[in-house]
């Protein structure tokens, strides 16, 4: 049935930003730090700050819909609040939740690449 026709092979490359119903409720922002940049370069991983009620399944769905990549693995970490002091005043640095998302080999998220 495909004789005489060339079949183009598509290889996984950078995907374009898509629309997602769940992403704005799950992903707060990407966390672009020096340590996160090293992870991007070595392990094909991206770090996001997520909202406190986010789960691994919701983060996976949000990243796949929004960035159009296949997620291989997710780790979620709760960073606790820390007490900070400046001279005589004492305050708190708020805690947050972050997700480390590893995408399939050969894929990358265009806007976050180092």
mmCIF file with all atom_site columns, C-alpha atoms in Angstrom:
data_model
loop_
_atom_site.group_PDB
_atom_site.id
_atom_site.type_symbol
_atom_site.label_atom_id
_atom_site.label_alt_id
_atom_site.label_comp_id
_atom_site.label_asym_id
_atom_site.label_entity_id
_atom_site.label_seq_id
_atom_site.pdbx_PDB_ins_code
_atom_site.Cartn_x
_atom_site.Cartn_y
_atom_site.Cartn_z
_atom_site.occupancy
_atom_site.B_iso_or_equiv
_atom_site.pdbx_formal_charge
_atom_site.auth_seq_id
_atom_site.auth_comp_id
_atom_site.auth_asym_id
_atom_site.auth_atom_id
_atom_site.pdbx_PDB_model_num
ATOM 1   C CA . UNK A 1 1   ? 0.000  0.000  0.000  1.00 0.00 ? 1   UNK A CA 1
ATOM 2   C CA . UNK A 1 2   ? 2.944  2.328  0.603  1.00 0.00 ? 2   UNK A CA 1
ATOM 3   C CA . UNK A 1 3   ? 4.931  1.338  -2.476 1.00 0.00 ? 3   UNK A CA 1
ATOM 4   C CA . UNK A 1 4   ? 6.354  4.295  -4.375 1.00 0.00 ? 4   UNK A CA 1
ATOM 5   C CA . UNK A 1 5   ? 5.774  6.661  -1.459 1.00 0.00 ? 5   UNK A CA 1
ATOM 6   C CA . UNK A 1 6   ? 8.499  7.827  0.868  1.00 0.00 ? 6   UNK A CA 1
ATOM 7   C CA . UNK A 1 7   ? 7.684  7.491  4.518  1.00 0.00 ? 7   UNK A CA 1
ATOM 8   C CA . UNK A 1 8   ? 9.205  10.256 6.602  1.00 0.00 ? 8   UNK A CA 1
ATOM 9   C CA . UNK A 1 9   ? 10.497 9.239  9.980  1.00 0.00 ? 9   UNK A CA 1
ATOM 10  C CA . UNK A 1 10  ? 9.759  11.682 12.739 1.00 0.00 ? 10  UNK A CA 1
ATOM 11  C CA . UNK A 1 11  ? 12.234 11.842 15.542 1.00 0.00 ? 11  UNK A CA 1
ATOM 12  C CA . UNK A 1 12  ? 11.523 13.407 18.925 1.00 0.00 ? 12  UNK A CA 1
ATOM 13  C CA . UNK A 1 13  ? 12.635 17.030 18.988 1.00 0.00 ? 13  UNK A CA 1
ATOM 14  C CA . UNK A 1 14  ? 11.600 20.215 20.659 1.00 0.00 ? 14  UNK A CA 1
ATOM 15  C CA . UNK A 1 15  ? 7.875  20.651 20.989 1.00 0.00 ? 15  UNK A CA 1
ATOM 16  C CA . UNK A 1 16  ? 5.872  23.854 20.854 1.00 0.00 ? 16  UNK A CA 1
ATOM 17  C CA . UNK A 1 17  ? 4.001  25.393 23.757 1.00 0.00 ? 17  UNK A CA 1
ATOM 18  C CA . UNK A 1 18  ? 0.412  24.180 23.913 1.00 0.00 ? 18  UNK A CA 1
ATOM 19  C CA . UNK A 1 19  ? -2.737 24.957 25.856 1.00 0.00 ? 19  UNK A CA 1
ATOM 20  C CA . UNK A 1 20  ? -3.582 23.195 29.083 1.00 0.00 ? 20  UNK A CA 1
ATOM 21  C CA . UNK A 1 21  ? -6.606 23.387 31.344 1.00 0.00 ? 21  UNK A CA 1
ATOM 22  C CA . UNK A 1 22  ? -4.756 22.016 34.377 1.00 0.00 ? 22  UNK A CA 1
ATOM 23  C CA . UNK A 1 23  ? -1.334 23.700 34.090 1.00 0.00 ? 23  UNK A CA 1
ATOM 24  C CA . UNK A 1 24  ? -2.264 27.049 35.635 1.00 0.00 ? 24  UNK A CA 1
ATOM 25  C CA . UNK A 1 25  ? -3.644 25.224 38.707 1.00 0.00 ? 25  UNK A CA 1
ATOM 26  C CA . UNK A 1 26  ? -0.574 23.000 39.169 1.00 0.00 ? 26  UNK A CA 1
ATOM 27  C CA . UNK A 1 27  ? 2.583  24.716 37.891 1.00 0.00 ? 27  UNK A CA 1
ATOM 28  C CA . UNK A 1 28  ? 3.505  28.007 39.562 1.00 0.00 ? 28  UNK A CA 1
ATOM 29  C CA . UNK A 1 29  ? 6.745  28.766 37.687 1.00 0.00 ? 29  UNK A CA 1
ATOM 30  C CA . UNK A 1 30  ? 9.941  27.136 36.457 1.00 0.00 ? 30  UNK A CA 1
ATOM 31  C CA . UNK A 1 31  ? 12.825 27.290 38.940 1.00 0.00 ? 31  UNK A CA 1
ATOM 32  C CA . UNK A 1 32  ? 15.853 28.491 36.995 1.00 0.00 ? 32  UNK A CA 1
ATOM 33  C CA . UNK A 1 33  ? 18.877 28.284 39.286 1.00 0.00 ? 33  UNK A CA 1
ATOM 34  C CA . UNK A 1 34  ? 22.469 27.226 38.750 1.00 0.00 ? 34  UNK A CA 1
ATOM 35  C CA . UNK A 1 35  ? 21.785 23.799 40.236 1.00 0.00 ? 35  UNK A CA 1
ATOM 36  C CA . UNK A 1 36  ? 18.652 23.404 38.091 1.00 0.00 ? 36  UNK A CA 1
ATOM 37  C CA . UNK A 1 37  ? 20.667 24.357 34.986 1.00 0.00 ? 37  UNK A CA 1
ATOM 38  C CA . UNK A 1 38  ? 23.192 21.611 35.726 1.00 0.00 ? 38  UNK A CA 1
ATOM 39  C CA . UNK A 1 39  ? 20.342 19.105 36.026 1.00 0.00 ? 39  UNK A CA 1
ATOM 40  C CA . UNK A 1 40  ? 18.982 20.270 32.658 1.00 0.00 ? 40  UNK A CA 1
ATOM 41  C CA . UNK A 1 41  ? 22.344 19.805 30.994 1.00 0.00 ? 41  UNK A CA 1
ATOM 42  C CA . UNK A 1 42  ? 23.208 16.412 32.502 1.00 0.00 ? 42  UNK A CA 1
ATOM 43  C CA . UNK A 1 43  ? 19.971 14.499 33.126 1.00 0.00 ? 43  UNK A CA 1
ATOM 44  C CA . UNK A 1 44  ? 17.372 16.107 30.847 1.00 0.00 ? 44  UNK A CA 1
ATOM 45  C CA . UNK A 1 45  ? 15.485 17.281 33.956 1.00 0.00 ? 45  UNK A CA 1
ATOM 46  C CA . UNK A 1 46  ? 13.548 20.485 34.606 1.00 0.00 ? 46  UNK A CA 1
ATOM 47  C CA . UNK A 1 47  ? 12.618 22.013 37.958 1.00 0.00 ? 47  UNK A CA 1
ATOM 48  C CA . UNK A 1 48  ? 9.251  23.679 38.607 1.00 0.00 ? 48  UNK A CA 1
ATOM 49  C CA . UNK A 1 49  ? 7.742  25.358 41.656 1.00 0.00 ? 49  UNK A CA 1
ATOM 50  C CA . UNK A 1 50  ? 4.281  23.813 42.054 1.00 0.00 ? 50  UNK A CA 1
ATOM 51  C CA . UNK A 1 51  ? 1.269  24.630 44.187 1.00 0.00 ? 51  UNK A CA 1
ATOM 52  C CA . UNK A 1 52  ? 0.972  22.811 47.555 1.00 0.00 ? 52  UNK A CA 1
ATOM 53  C CA . UNK A 1 53  ? -1.921 20.550 46.509 1.00 0.00 ? 53  UNK A CA 1
ATOM 54  C CA . UNK A 1 54  ? -0.174 19.290 43.338 1.00 0.00 ? 54  UNK A CA 1
ATOM 55  C CA . UNK A 1 55  ? 0.445  15.556 42.961 1.00 0.00 ? 55  UNK A CA 1
ATOM 56  C CA . UNK A 1 56  ? 2.837  13.650 40.693 1.00 0.00 ? 56  UNK A CA 1
ATOM 57  C CA . UNK A 1 57  ? -0.006 12.691 38.355 1.00 0.00 ? 57  UNK A CA 1
ATOM 58  C CA . UNK A 1 58  ? -1.285 16.257 38.014 1.00 0.00 ? 58  UNK A CA 1
ATOM 59  C CA . UNK A 1 59  ? 2.244  17.625 37.434 1.00 0.00 ? 59  UNK A CA 1
ATOM 60  C CA . UNK A 1 60  ? 2.894  14.978 34.756 1.00 0.00 ? 60  UNK A CA 1
ATOM 61  C CA . UNK A 1 61  ? -0.373 15.760 32.977 1.00 0.00 ? 61  UNK A CA 1
ATOM 62  C CA . UNK A 1 62  ? 0.229  19.522 33.149 1.00 0.00 ? 62  UNK A CA 1
ATOM 63  C CA . UNK A 1 63  ? 3.782  19.334 31.755 1.00 0.00 ? 63  UNK A CA 1
ATOM 64  C CA . UNK A 1 64  ? 2.778  16.945 28.963 1.00 0.00 ? 64  UNK A CA 1
ATOM 65  C CA . UNK A 1 65  ? -0.176 19.121 27.898 1.00 0.00 ? 65  UNK A CA 1
ATOM 66  C CA . UNK A 1 66  ? 1.577  22.469 28.224 1.00 0.00 ? 66  UNK A CA 1
ATOM 67  C CA . UNK A 1 67  ? 4.979  21.651 26.724 1.00 0.00 ? 67  UNK A CA 1
ATOM 68  C CA . UNK A 1 68  ? 4.101  18.651 24.522 1.00 0.00 ? 68  UNK A CA 1
ATOM 69  C CA . UNK A 1 69  ? 6.821  16.323 25.857 1.00 0.00 ? 69  UNK A CA 1
ATOM 70  C CA . UNK A 1 70  ? 6.675  12.814 27.312 1.00 0.00 ? 70  UNK A CA 1
ATOM 71  C CA . UNK A 1 71  ? 7.537  12.709 31.017 1.00 0.00 ? 71  UNK A CA 1
ATOM 72  C CA . UNK A 1 72  ? 9.736  9.814  32.157 1.00 0.00 ? 72  UNK A CA 1
ATOM 73  C CA . UNK A 1 73  ? 10.007 10.483 35.896 1.00 0.00 ? 73  UNK A CA 1
ATOM 74  C CA . UNK A 1 74  ? 8.875  12.991 38.552 1.00 0.00 ? 74  UNK A CA 1
ATOM 75  C CA . UNK A 1 75  ? 10.204 13.742 42.021 1.00 0.00 ? 75  UNK A CA 1
ATOM 76  C CA . UNK A 1 76  ? 8.334  16.087 44.370 1.00 0.00 ? 76  UNK A CA 1
ATOM 77  C CA . UNK A 1 77  ? 10.002 17.832 47.305 1.00 0.00 ? 77  UNK A CA 1
ATOM 78  C CA . UNK A 1 78  ? 8.495  19.984 50.054 1.00 0.00 ? 78  UNK A CA 1
ATOM 79  C CA . UNK A 1 79  ? 10.912 22.744 51.051 1.00 0.00 ? 79  UNK A CA 1
ATOM 80  C CA . UNK A 1 80  ? 10.114 23.807 54.649 1.00 0.00 ? 80  UNK A CA 1
ATOM 81  C CA . UNK A 1 81  ? 9.792  27.398 55.861 1.00 0.00 ? 81  UNK A CA 1
ATOM 82  C CA . UNK A 1 82  ? 12.964 28.818 57.405 1.00 0.00 ? 82  UNK A CA 1
ATOM 83  C CA . UNK A 1 83  ? 13.458 31.385 60.121 1.00 0.00 ? 83  UNK A CA 1
ATOM 84  C CA . UNK A 1 84  ? 15.507 34.395 59.028 1.00 0.00 ? 84  UNK A CA 1
ATOM 85  C CA . UNK A 1 85  ? 16.968 37.169 61.146 1.00 0.00 ? 85  UNK A CA 1
ATOM 86  C CA . UNK A 1 86  ? 18.101 40.646 60.229 1.00 0.00 ? 86  UNK A CA 1
ATOM 87  C CA . UNK A 1 87  ? 19.582 42.583 63.135 1.00 0.00 ? 87  UNK A CA 1
ATOM 88  C CA . UNK A 1 88  ? 16.925 42.502 65.851 1.00 0.00 ? 88  UNK A CA 1
ATOM 89  C CA . UNK A 1 89  ? 13.945 41.502 63.712 1.00 0.00 ? 89  UNK A CA 1
ATOM 90  C CA . UNK A 1 90  ? 12.964 37.885 63.158 1.00 0.00 ? 90  UNK A CA 1
ATOM 91  C CA . UNK A 1 91  ? 10.852 36.669 60.265 1.00 0.00 ? 91  UNK A CA 1
ATOM 92  C CA . UNK A 1 92  ? 10.090 33.611 58.178 1.00 0.00 ? 92  UNK A CA 1
ATOM 93  C CA . UNK A 1 93  ? 11.065 32.721 54.650 1.00 0.00 ? 93  UNK A CA 1
ATOM 94  C CA . UNK A 1 94  ? 8.072  30.866 53.245 1.00 0.00 ? 94  UNK A CA 1
ATOM 95  C CA . UNK A 1 95  ? 8.358  27.232 52.232 1.00 0.00 ? 95  UNK A CA 1
ATOM 96  C CA . UNK A 1 96  ? 7.298  25.853 48.867 1.00 0.00 ? 96  UNK A CA 1
ATOM 97  C CA . UNK A 1 97  ? 6.856  22.641 46.913 1.00 0.00 ? 97  UNK A CA 1
ATOM 98  C CA . UNK A 1 98  ? 8.961  21.819 43.868 1.00 0.00 ? 98  UNK A CA 1
ATOM 99  C CA . UNK A 1 99  ? 8.866  19.123 41.228 1.00 0.00 ? 99  UNK A CA 1
ATOM 100 C CA . UNK A 1 100 ? 11.839 17.732 39.326 1.00 0.00 ? 100 UNK A CA 1
ATOM 101 C CA . UNK A 1 101 ? 10.542 16.491 35.970 1.00 0.00 ? 101 UNK A CA 1
ATOM 102 C CA . UNK A 1 102 ? 12.639 14.214 33.751 1.00 0.00 ? 102 UNK A CA 1
ATOM 103 C CA . UNK A 1 103 ? 11.564 14.072 30.106 1.00 0.00 ? 103 UNK A CA 1
ATOM 104 C CA . UNK A 1 104 ? 12.206 11.242 27.641 1.00 0.00 ? 104 UNK A CA 1
ATOM 105 C CA . UNK A 1 105 ? 15.661 11.172 26.004 1.00 0.00 ? 105 UNK A CA 1
ATOM 106 C CA . UNK A 1 106 ? 15.827 13.255 22.837 1.00 0.00 ? 106 UNK A CA 1
ATOM 107 C CA . UNK A 1 107 ? 13.124 15.686 23.963 1.00 0.00 ? 107 UNK A CA 1
ATOM 108 C CA . UNK A 1 108 ? 13.500 19.077 25.557 1.00 0.00 ? 108 UNK A CA 1
ATOM 109 C CA . UNK A 1 109 ? 11.369 21.995 26.642 1.00 0.00 ? 109 UNK A CA 1
ATOM 110 C CA . UNK A 1 110 ? 12.168 24.905 24.357 1.00 0.00 ? 110 UNK A CA 1
ATOM 111 C CA . UNK A 1 111 ? 11.679 27.904 26.640 1.00 0.00 ? 111 UNK A CA 1
ATOM 112 C CA . UNK A 1 112 ? 13.607 26.418 29.573 1.00 0.00 ? 112 UNK A CA 1
ATOM 113 C CA . UNK A 1 113 ? 16.720 25.075 27.852 1.00 0.00 ? 113 UNK A CA 1
ATOM 114 C CA . UNK A 1 114 ? 20.007 26.271 29.263 1.00 0.00 ? 114 UNK A CA 1
#
